[in-house]
Coordinates of C-alpha atoms and ligand atoms in Angstrom, one line a residue:
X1 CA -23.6 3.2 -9.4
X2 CA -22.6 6.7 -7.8
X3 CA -19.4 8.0 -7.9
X4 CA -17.4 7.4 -4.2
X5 CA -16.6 10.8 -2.6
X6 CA -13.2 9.5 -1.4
X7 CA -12.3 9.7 -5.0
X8 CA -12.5 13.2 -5.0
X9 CA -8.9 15.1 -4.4
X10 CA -9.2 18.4 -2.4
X11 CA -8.7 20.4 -5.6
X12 CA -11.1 17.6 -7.7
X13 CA -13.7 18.6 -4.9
X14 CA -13.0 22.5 -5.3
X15 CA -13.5 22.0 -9.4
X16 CA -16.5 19.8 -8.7
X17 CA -18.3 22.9 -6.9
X18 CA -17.5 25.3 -8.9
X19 CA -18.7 23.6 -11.9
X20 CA -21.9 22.9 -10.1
X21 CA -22.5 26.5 -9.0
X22 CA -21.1 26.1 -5.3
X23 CA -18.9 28.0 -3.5
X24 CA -15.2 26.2 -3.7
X25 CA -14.7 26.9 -0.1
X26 CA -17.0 24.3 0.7
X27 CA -14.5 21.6 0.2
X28 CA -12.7 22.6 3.3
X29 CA -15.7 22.3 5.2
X30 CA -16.6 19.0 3.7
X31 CA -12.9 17.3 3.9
X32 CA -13.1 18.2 7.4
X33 CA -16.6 16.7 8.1
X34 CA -15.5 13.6 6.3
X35 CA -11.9 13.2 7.1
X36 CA -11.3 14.6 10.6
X37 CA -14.8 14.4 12.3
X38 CA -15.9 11.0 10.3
X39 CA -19.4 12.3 9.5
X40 CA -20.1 10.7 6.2
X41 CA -23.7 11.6 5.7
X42 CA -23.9 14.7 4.4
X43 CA -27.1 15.7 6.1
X44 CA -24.8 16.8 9.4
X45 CA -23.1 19.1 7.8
X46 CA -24.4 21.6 9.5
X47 CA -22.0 24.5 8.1
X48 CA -22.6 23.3 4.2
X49 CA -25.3 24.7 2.6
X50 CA -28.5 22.9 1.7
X51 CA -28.3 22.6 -1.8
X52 CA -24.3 21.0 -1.5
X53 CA -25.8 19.1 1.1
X54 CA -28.5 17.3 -1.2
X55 CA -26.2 17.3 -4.0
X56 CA -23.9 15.5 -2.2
X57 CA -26.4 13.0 -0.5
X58 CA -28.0 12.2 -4.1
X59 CA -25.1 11.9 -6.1
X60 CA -22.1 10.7 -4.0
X61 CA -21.6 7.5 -2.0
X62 CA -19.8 7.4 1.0
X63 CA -19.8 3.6 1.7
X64 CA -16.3 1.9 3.1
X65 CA -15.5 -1.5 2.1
X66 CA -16.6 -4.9 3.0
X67 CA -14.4 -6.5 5.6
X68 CA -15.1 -10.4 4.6
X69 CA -12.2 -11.7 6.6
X70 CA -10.4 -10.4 9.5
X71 CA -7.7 -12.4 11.2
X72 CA -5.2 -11.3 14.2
X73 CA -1.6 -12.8 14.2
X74 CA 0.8 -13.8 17.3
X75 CA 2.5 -10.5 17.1
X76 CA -0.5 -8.4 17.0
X77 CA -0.1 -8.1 13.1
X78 CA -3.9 -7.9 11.5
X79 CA -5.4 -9.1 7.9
X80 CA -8.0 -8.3 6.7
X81 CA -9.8 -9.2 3.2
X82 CA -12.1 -6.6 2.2
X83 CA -14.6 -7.2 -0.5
X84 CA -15.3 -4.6 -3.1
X85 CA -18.4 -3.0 -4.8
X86 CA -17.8 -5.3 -7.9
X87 CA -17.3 -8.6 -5.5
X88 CA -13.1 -8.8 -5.7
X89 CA -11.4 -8.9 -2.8
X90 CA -7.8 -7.7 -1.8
X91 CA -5.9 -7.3 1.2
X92 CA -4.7 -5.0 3.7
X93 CA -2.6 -5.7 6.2
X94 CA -1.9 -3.5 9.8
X95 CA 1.2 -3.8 11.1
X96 CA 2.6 -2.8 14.9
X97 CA 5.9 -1.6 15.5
X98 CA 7.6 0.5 17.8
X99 CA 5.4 3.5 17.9
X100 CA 3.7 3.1 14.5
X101 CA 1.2 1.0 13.3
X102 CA 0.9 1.2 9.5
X103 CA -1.6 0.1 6.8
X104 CA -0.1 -2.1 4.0
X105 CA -2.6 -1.4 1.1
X106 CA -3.4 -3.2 -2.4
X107 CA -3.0 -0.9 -5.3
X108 CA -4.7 -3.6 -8.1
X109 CA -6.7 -6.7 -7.8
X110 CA -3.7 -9.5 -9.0
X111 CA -0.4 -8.3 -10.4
X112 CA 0.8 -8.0 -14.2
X113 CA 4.3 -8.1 -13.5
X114 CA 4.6 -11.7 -12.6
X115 CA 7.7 -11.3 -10.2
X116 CA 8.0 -15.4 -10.0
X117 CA 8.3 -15.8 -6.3
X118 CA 5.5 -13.7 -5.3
X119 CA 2.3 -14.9 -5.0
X120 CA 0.3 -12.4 -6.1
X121 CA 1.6 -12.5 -9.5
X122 CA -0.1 -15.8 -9.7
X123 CA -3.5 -14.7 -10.7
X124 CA -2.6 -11.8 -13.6
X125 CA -4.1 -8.7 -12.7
X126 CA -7.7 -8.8 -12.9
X127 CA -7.7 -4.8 -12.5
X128 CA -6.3 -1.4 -11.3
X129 CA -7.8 0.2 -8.1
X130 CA -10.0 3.2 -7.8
X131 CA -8.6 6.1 -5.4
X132 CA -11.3 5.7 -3.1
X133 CA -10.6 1.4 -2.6
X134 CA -7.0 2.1 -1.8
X135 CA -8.2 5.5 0.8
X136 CA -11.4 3.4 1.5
X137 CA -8.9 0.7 2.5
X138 CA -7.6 3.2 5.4
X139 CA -10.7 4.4 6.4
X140 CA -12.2 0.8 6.8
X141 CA -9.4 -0.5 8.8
X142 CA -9.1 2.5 10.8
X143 CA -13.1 2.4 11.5
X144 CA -12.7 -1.7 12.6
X145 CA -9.9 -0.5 15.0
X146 CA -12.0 2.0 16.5
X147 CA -14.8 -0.1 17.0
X148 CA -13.3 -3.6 17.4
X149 CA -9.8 -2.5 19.4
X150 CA -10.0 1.0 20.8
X151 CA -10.1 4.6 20.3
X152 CA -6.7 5.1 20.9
X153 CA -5.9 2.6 18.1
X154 CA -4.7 4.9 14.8
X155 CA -3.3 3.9 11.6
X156 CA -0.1 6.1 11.3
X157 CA 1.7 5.4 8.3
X158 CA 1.0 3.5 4.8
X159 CA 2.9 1.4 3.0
X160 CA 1.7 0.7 -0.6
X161 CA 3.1 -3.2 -0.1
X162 CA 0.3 -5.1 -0.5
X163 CA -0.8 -6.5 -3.9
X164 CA -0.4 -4.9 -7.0
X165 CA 2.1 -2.6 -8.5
X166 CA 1.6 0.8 -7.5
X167 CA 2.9 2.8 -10.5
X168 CA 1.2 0.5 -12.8
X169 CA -1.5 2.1 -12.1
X170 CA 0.1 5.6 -11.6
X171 CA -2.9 7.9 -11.7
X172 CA -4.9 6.3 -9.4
X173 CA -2.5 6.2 -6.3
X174 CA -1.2 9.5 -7.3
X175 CA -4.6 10.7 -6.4
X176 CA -4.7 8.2 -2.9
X177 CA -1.7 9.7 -1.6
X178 CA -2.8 13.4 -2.8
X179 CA -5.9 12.3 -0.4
X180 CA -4.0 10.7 2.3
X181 CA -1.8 13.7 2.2
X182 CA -4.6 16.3 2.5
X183 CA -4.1 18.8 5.3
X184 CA -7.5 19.6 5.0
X185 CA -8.4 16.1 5.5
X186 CA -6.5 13.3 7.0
X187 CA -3.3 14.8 6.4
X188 CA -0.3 12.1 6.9
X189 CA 2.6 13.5 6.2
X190 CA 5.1 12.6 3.7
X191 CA 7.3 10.7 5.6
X192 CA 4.5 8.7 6.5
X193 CA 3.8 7.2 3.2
X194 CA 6.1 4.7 1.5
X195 CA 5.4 3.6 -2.5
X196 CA 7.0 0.7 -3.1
X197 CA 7.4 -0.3 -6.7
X198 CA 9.4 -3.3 -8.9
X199 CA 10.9 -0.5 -11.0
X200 CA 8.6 0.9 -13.6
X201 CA 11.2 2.6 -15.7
X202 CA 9.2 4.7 -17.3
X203 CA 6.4 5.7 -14.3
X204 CA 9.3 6.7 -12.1
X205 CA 10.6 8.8 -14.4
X206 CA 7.2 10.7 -14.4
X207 CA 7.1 10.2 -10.3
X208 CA 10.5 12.2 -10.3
X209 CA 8.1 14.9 -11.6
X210 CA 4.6 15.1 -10.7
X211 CA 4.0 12.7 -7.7
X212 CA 3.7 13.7 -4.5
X213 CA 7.2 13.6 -2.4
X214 CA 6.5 10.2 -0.5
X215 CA 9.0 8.2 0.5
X216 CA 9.9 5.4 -2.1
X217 CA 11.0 1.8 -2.2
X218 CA 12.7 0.0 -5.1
X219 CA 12.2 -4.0 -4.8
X220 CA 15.4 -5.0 -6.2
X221 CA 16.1 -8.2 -5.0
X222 CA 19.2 -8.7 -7.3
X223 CA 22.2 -6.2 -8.4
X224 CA 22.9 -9.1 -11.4
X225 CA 20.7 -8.6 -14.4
X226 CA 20.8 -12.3 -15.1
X227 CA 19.5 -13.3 -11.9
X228 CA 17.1 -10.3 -11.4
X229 CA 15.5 -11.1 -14.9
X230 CA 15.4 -14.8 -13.7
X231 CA 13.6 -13.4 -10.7
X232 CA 11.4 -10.4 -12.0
X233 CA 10.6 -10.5 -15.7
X234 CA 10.2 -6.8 -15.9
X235 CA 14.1 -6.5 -15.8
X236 CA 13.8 -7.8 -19.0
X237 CA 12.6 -4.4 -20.5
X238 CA 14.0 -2.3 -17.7
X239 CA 17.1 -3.6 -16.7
X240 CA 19.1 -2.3 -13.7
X241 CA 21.4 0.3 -15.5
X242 CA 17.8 2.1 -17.1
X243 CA 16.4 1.4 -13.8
X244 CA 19.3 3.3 -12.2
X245 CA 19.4 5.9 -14.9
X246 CA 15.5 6.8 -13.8
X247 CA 16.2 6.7 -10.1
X248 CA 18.8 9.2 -10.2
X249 CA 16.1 11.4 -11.5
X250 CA 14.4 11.0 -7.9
X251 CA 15.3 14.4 -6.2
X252 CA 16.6 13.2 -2.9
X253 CA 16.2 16.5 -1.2
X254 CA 12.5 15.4 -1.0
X255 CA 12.9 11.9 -0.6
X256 CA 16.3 11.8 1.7
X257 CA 17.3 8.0 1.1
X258 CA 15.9 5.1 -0.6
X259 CA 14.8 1.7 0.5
X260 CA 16.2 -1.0 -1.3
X261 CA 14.1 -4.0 -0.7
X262 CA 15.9 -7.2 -1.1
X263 CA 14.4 -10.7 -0.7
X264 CA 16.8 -13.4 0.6
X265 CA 16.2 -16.5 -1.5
X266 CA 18.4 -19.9 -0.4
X267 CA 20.9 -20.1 -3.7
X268 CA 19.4 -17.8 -5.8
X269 CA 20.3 -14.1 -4.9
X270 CA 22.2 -15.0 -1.0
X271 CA 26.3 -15.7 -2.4
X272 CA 29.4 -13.3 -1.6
X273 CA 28.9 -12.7 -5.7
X274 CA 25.9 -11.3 -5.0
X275 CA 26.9 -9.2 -2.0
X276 CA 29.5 -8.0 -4.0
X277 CA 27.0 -6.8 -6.6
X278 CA 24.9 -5.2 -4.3
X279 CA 27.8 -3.0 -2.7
X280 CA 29.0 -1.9 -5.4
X281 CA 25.8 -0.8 -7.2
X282 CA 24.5 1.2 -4.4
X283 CA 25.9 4.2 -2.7
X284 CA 25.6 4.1 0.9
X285 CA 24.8 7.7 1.3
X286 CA 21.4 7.7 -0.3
X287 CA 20.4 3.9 0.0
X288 CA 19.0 1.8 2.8
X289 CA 18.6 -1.8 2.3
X290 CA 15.6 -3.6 3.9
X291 CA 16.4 -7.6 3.5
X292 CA 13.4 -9.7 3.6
X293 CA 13.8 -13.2 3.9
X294 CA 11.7 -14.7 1.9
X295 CA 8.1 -16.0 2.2
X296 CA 7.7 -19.4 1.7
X297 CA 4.2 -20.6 0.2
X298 CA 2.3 -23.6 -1.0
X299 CA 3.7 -24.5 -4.2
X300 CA 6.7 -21.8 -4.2
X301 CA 9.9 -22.9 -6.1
X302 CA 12.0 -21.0 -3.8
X303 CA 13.3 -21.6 0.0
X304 CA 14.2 -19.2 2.5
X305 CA 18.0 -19.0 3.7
X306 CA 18.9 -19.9 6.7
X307 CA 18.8 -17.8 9.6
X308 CA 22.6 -17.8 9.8
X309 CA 22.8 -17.0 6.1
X310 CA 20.9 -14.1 6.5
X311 CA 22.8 -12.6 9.6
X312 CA 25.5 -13.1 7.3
X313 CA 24.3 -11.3 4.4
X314 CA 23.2 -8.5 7.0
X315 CA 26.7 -8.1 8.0
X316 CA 28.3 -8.1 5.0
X317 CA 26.2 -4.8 4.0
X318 CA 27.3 -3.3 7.0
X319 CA 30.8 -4.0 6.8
X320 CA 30.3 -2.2 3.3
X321 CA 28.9 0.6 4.8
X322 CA 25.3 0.3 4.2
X323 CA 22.1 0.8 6.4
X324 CA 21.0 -2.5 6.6
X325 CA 18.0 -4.1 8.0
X326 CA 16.5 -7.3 8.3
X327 CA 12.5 -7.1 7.9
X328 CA 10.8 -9.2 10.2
X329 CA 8.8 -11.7 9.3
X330 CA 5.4 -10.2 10.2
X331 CA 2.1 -12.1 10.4
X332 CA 3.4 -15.6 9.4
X333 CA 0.6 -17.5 11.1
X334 CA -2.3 -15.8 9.2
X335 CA -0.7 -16.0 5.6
X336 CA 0.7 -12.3 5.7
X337 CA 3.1 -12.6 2.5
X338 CA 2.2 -10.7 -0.7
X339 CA -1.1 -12.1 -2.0
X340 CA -1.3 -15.1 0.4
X341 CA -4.3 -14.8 2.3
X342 CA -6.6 -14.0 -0.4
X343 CA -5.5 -17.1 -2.7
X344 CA -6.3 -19.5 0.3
X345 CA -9.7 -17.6 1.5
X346 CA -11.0 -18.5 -2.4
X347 CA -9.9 -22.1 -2.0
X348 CA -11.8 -22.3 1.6
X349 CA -14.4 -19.7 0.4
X350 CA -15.3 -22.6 -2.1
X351 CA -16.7 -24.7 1.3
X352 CA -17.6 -22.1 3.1
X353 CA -17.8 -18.4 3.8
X354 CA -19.4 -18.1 6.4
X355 CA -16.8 -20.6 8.5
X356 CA -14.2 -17.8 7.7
X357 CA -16.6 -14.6 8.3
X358 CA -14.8 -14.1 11.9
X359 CA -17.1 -10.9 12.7
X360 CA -19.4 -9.1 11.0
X361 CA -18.8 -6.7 8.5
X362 CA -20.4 -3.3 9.5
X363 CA -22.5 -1.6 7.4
X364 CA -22.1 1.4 6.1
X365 CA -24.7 3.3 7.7
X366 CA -23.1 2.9 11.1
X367 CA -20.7 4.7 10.2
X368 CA -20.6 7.5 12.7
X369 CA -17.5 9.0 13.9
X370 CA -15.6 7.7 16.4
X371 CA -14.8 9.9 19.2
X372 CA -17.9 12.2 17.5
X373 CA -20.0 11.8 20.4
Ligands
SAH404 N1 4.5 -4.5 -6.5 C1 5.2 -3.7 -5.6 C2 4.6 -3.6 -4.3 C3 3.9 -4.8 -3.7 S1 5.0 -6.2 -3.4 C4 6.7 -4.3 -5.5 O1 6.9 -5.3 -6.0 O2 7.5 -3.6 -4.9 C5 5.7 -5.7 -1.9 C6 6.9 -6.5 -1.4 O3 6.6 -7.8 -1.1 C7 7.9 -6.5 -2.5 O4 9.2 -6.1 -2.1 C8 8.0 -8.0 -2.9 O5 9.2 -8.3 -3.3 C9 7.6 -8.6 -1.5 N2 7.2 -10.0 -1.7 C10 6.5 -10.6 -2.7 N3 6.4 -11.9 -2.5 C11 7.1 -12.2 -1.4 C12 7.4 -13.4 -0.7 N4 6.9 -14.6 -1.1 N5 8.1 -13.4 0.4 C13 8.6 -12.2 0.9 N6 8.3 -11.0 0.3 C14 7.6 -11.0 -0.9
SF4_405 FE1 3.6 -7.6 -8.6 FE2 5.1 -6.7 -6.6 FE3 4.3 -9.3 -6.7 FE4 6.1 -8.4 -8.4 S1 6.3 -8.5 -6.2 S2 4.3 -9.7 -8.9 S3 5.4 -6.4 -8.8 S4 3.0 -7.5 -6.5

């Protein structure tokens, strides 16, 4: 199988030509025919020279993903399961608010850090990403908009939220948001971008150093060790004092604040003890706290509070000081939590894929450029 093009950094794609003989310049050419006008057949090129042009044509493939499943929820939130070139499936998730509209994507197939109220973690990870299925995931969804929605319809911002844990497989996204981040090529700015991680002690130490300055999320979801271990097993190894040792290592200047992702859970993580915790582990200069009450699915141990509970919770945070906000509960009607949707697509898939195939996926050859003329 060739290699994907969109796994090629700008500076992997520089190195690539000048090892095969080529002018480096090239790549600004070529991110620009790929990225900004969407010509992925390296035949219209017409500013490349003919011998990059073959090069590229025999040995690179340009193919986006397989969208197997597309569904569109009440609030205009959209899932889709795309299928890839091995025949595993993740998802991706687009998600409208105010004047953003941001891609959720999958950074492994399955989880290994077996968080126990997520569903994900349920099927073990299975394996990591490449760059080019996590940028492939963007350019898919962004190329279904155009065609399905409209032209004006553009992904914004990214939030690596969907399944998988990002810094688990470190490498790999480093080089997705490197891509992502390309001024030469789709260029979303830092700000735009959000890693989200369940606190890989020793990957965000590294992050502090070599990752790209993208904004970051911790998924805390308890200031108590006892009850975050009883939550997520990997506090076990990295509890929250070495998990606030490596944070501090973060340099903020880049970052400005962090997000501190806290699921609600009905009498697990929801009591004035726990509020308590929170406030006092946090400072309310350099955190925000995004509560997310949680997701219930078939065959979850845990229940989510009740509304008034979580108003509650909300305002204690902000009587603490804290920039507090309440995540709203976004695609609930088409199995939007972590890992959801693709669980239940295998059990139906088992019937019948085509009764869930809700359009067609589009193949790769029709890929030319929106607004290209
Ligand atoms: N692995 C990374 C990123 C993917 S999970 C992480 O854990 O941060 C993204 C977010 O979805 C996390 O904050 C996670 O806690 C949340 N999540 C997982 N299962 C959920 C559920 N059942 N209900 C609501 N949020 C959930
Ligand atoms: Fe993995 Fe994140 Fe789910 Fe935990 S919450 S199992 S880290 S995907």
């Amino acid at each position: 199988m060739k290699p994907s093009f969109f796994d090629l950094t700008y500076d992997d794609l520089k190195a690539l030509l000048m090892e095969k003989g080529f002018t480096p310049f090239g790549a600004t050419q070529m991110f620009d025919w790929v990225y900004k006008k969407w010509v992925h057949d390296p035949e219209a090129w017409t500013n490349v020279s003919k011998a990059a042009k073959e090069f590229f044509r025999e040995n690179y493939d340009f193919s986006l993903l397989k969208i197997v499943w597309e569904g569109l929820s009440k609030d205009g939130t959209r899932k889709f399961l795309v299928k890839l070139a091995d025949g595993q499936t993740v998802e991706t998730v687009a998600i409208a608010a105010r004047d953003r509209l941001t891609l959720c994507v999958s950074s492994q197939v399955g989880c290994a850090v077996g968080c126990t109220f997520c569903h994900t973690a349920t099927q073990g990870l299975k394996r990591h990403l490449k760059p080019s299925e996590v940028v492939g995931q963007f350019l898919t969804v962004q190329k279904w908009l155009h065609d399905n929605v409209s032209l004006e319809e553009k992904l914004t911002n990214i939030v690596y939220m969907g399944q998988g844990e990002p810094l688990h497989n470190y490498e790999n996204m480093k080089k997705s948001t490197e891509i992502f981040m390309s001024e030469k090529g789709l260029g979303l700015g830092q700000r735009r971008i959000t890693l989200s991680t369940s606190g890989l002690v020793p990957a965000i130490e590294k992050l502090a150093v070599d990752f790209p300055p993208v904004n970051i999320a911790i998924s805390l979801h308890s200031a108590r060790n006892d009850v975050r271990t009883e939550l997520m097993p990997i506090n076990k190894v990295y509890d929250l004092e070495r998990l606030f040792t490596a944070i501090k290592k973060i340099p903020l200047k880049a970052h400005r604040r962090i997000t501190y992702e806290y699921l609600l859970i009905d009498g697990v993580n929801d009591s004035l003890e726990d509020v308590v915790a929170l406030g006092n582990l946090l400072n309310t200069k350099e955190s925000k706290i995004n509560l997310i009450p949680f997701n219930e699915f078939p065959g979850s141990k845990y229940k989510r509070p009740s509304a008034e509970k979580i108003l509650w919770f909300l305002d204690q945070m902000i009587k603490r000081g804290f920039t507090c906000t309440i995540r709203a509960t976004k695609g609930s009607d088409i199995l939007a939590a972590c890992g959801q949707l693709k669980s239940e697509y295998e059990k139906i898939n088992l019937w019948n894929e085509t009764a869930l195939t809700l359009r067609p996926s589009i193949p790769s050859s029709a890929l030319q450029s929106p607004g290209q003329g």
